[in-house]
mmCIF file of C-alpha atoms in Angstrom:
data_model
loop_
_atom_site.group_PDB
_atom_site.id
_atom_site.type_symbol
_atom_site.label_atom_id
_atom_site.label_comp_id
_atom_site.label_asym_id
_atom_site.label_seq_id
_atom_site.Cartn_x
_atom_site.Cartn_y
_atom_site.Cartn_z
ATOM 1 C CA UNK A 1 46.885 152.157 38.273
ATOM 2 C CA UNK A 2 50.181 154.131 38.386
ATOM 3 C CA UNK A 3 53.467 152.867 37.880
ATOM 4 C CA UNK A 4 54.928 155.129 40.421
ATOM 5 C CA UNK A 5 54.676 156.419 44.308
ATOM 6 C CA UNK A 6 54.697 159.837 44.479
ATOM 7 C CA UNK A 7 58.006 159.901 45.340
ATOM 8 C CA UNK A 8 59.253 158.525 42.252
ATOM 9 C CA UNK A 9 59.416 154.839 43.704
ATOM 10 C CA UNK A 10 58.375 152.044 40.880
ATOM 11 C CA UNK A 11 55.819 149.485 42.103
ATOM 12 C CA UNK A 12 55.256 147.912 38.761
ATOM 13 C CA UNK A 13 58.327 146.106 37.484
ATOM 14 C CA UNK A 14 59.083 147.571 33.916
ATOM 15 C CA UNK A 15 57.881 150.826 32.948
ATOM 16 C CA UNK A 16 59.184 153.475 30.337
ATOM 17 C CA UNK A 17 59.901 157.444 29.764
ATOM 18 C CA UNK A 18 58.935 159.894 26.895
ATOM 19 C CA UNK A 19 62.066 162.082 27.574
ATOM 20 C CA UNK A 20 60.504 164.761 25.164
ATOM 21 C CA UNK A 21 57.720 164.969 27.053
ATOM 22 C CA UNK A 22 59.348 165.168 30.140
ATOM 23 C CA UNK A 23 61.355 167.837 28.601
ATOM 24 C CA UNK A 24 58.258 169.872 27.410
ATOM 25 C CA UNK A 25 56.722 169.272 30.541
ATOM 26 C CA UNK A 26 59.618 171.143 32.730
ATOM 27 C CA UNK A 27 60.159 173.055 30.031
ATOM 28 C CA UNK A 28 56.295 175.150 31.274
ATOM 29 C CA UNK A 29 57.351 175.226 34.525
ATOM 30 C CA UNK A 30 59.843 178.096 34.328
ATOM 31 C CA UNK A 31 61.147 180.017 36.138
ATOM 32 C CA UNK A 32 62.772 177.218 37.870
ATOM 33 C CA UNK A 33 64.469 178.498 41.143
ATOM 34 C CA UNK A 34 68.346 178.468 40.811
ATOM 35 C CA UNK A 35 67.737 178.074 37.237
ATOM 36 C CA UNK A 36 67.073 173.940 37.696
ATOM 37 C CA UNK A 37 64.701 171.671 37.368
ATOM 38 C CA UNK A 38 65.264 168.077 38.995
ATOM 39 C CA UNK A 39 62.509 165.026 38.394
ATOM 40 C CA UNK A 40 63.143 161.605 39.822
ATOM 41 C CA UNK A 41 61.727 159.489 37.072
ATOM 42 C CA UNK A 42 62.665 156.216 38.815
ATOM 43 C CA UNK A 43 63.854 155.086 42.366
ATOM 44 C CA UNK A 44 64.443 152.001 43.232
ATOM 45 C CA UNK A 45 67.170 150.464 46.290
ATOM 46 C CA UNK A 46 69.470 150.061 43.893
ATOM 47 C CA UNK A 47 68.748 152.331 41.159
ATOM 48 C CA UNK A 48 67.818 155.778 41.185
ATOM 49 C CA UNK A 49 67.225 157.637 37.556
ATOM 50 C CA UNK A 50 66.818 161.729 37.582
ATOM 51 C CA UNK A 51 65.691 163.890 34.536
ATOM 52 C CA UNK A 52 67.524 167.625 35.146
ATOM 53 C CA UNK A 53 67.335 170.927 33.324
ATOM 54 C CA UNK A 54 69.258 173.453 33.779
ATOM 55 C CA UNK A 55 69.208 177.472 32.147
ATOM 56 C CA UNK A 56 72.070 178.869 31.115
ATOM 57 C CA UNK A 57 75.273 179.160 33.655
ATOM 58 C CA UNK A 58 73.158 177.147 36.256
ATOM 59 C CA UNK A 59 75.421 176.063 38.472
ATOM 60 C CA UNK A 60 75.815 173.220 40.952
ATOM 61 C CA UNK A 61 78.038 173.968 43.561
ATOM 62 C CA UNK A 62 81.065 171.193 44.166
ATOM 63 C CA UNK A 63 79.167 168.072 45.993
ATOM 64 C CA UNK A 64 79.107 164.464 45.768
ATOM 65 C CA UNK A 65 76.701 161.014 45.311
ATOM 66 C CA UNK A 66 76.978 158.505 47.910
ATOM 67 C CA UNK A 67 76.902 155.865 44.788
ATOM 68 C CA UNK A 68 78.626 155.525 41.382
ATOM 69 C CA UNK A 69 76.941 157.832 38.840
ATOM 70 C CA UNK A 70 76.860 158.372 35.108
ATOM 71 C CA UNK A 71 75.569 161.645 33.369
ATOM 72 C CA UNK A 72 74.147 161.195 29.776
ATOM 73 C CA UNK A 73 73.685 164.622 28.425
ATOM 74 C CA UNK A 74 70.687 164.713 26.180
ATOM 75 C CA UNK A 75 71.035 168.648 24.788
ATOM 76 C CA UNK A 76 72.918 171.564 26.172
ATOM 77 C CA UNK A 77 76.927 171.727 26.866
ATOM 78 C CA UNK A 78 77.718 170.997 30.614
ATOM 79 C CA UNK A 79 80.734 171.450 32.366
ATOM 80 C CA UNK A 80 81.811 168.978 35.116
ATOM 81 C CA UNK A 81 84.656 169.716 37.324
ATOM 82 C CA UNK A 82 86.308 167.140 39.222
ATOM 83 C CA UNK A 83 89.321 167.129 41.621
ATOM 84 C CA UNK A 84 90.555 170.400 39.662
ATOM 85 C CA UNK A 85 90.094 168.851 35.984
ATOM 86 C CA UNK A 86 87.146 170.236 34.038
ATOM 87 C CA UNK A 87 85.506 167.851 31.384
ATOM 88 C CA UNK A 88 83.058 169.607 28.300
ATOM 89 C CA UNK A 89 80.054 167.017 27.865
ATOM 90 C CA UNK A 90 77.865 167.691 24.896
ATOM 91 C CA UNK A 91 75.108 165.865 23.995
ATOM 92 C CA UNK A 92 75.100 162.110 23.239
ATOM 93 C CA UNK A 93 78.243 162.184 26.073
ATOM 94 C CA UNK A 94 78.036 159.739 28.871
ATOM 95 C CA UNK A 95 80.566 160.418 31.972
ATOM 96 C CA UNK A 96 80.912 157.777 34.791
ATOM 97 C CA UNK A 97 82.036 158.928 38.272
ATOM 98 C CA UNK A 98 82.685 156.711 41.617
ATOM 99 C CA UNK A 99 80.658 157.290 44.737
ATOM 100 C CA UNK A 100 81.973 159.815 46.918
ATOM 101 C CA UNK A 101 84.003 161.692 44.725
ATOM 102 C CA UNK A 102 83.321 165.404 44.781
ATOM 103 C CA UNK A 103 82.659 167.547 41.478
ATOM 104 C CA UNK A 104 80.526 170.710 40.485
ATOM 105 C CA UNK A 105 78.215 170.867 37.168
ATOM 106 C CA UNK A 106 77.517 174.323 35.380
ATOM 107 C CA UNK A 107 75.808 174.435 31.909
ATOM 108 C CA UNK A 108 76.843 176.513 28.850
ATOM 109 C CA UNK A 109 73.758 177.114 27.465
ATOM 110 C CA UNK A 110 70.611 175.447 28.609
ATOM 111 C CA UNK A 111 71.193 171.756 29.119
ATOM 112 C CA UNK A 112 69.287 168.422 30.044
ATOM 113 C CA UNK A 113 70.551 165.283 31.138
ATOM 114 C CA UNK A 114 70.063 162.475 33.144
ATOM 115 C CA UNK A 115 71.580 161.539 36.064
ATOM 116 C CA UNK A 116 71.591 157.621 36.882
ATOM 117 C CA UNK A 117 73.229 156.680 40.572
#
């Protein structure tokens, strides 16, 4: 039985991610359009957990998360830029941001993280 809906959506309650698989995984599917790769490994009402990849100076143009986030950078260099002010995150760097608040995300170098809102 699967722990997951297609969609991503847990219908066991506990469950638990190989992140270097995951990794590897995405990692065969290149070319990745826009040079990213998203995978919801979790969603939940409250919780939602996504894997992303991204090749070198990827870019994600300036939007925002309806809900507080926090991006924990597993390998790469990102750059976040928020209200003007540009933060370096490197791997083993967590950054928290508040729901609605717009910023954009390019990598230097190719990057993972995950993104937890």
């Amino acid at each position: 039985m699967s722990t997951f809906n297609d969609d991503g959506t847990m219908i066991e309650d506990r469950t638990q991610f190989d992140l270097t698989h995951e990794i590897s995984e995405a990692e065969q599917k290149k070319p990745w359009q826009s040079g990213l790769f998203a995978k919801t490994l979790l969603k939940k009402h409250d919780l939602r957990i996504v894997l992303i990849l991204m090749e070198n100076a990827a870019r994600m143009k300036e939007h925002h998360a309806d809900g507080t986030i926090s991006v924990h950078v597993l390998h790469g260099h990102l750059r976040f830029t928020v209200q003007g002010q540009t933060y370096d995150l490197l791997p083993g760097n967590i950054f928290a941001l508040d729901a609605s608040i717009r910023h954009d995300v390019e990598s230097v170098g190719d990057s993972a993280y995950l993104l937890t809102i």
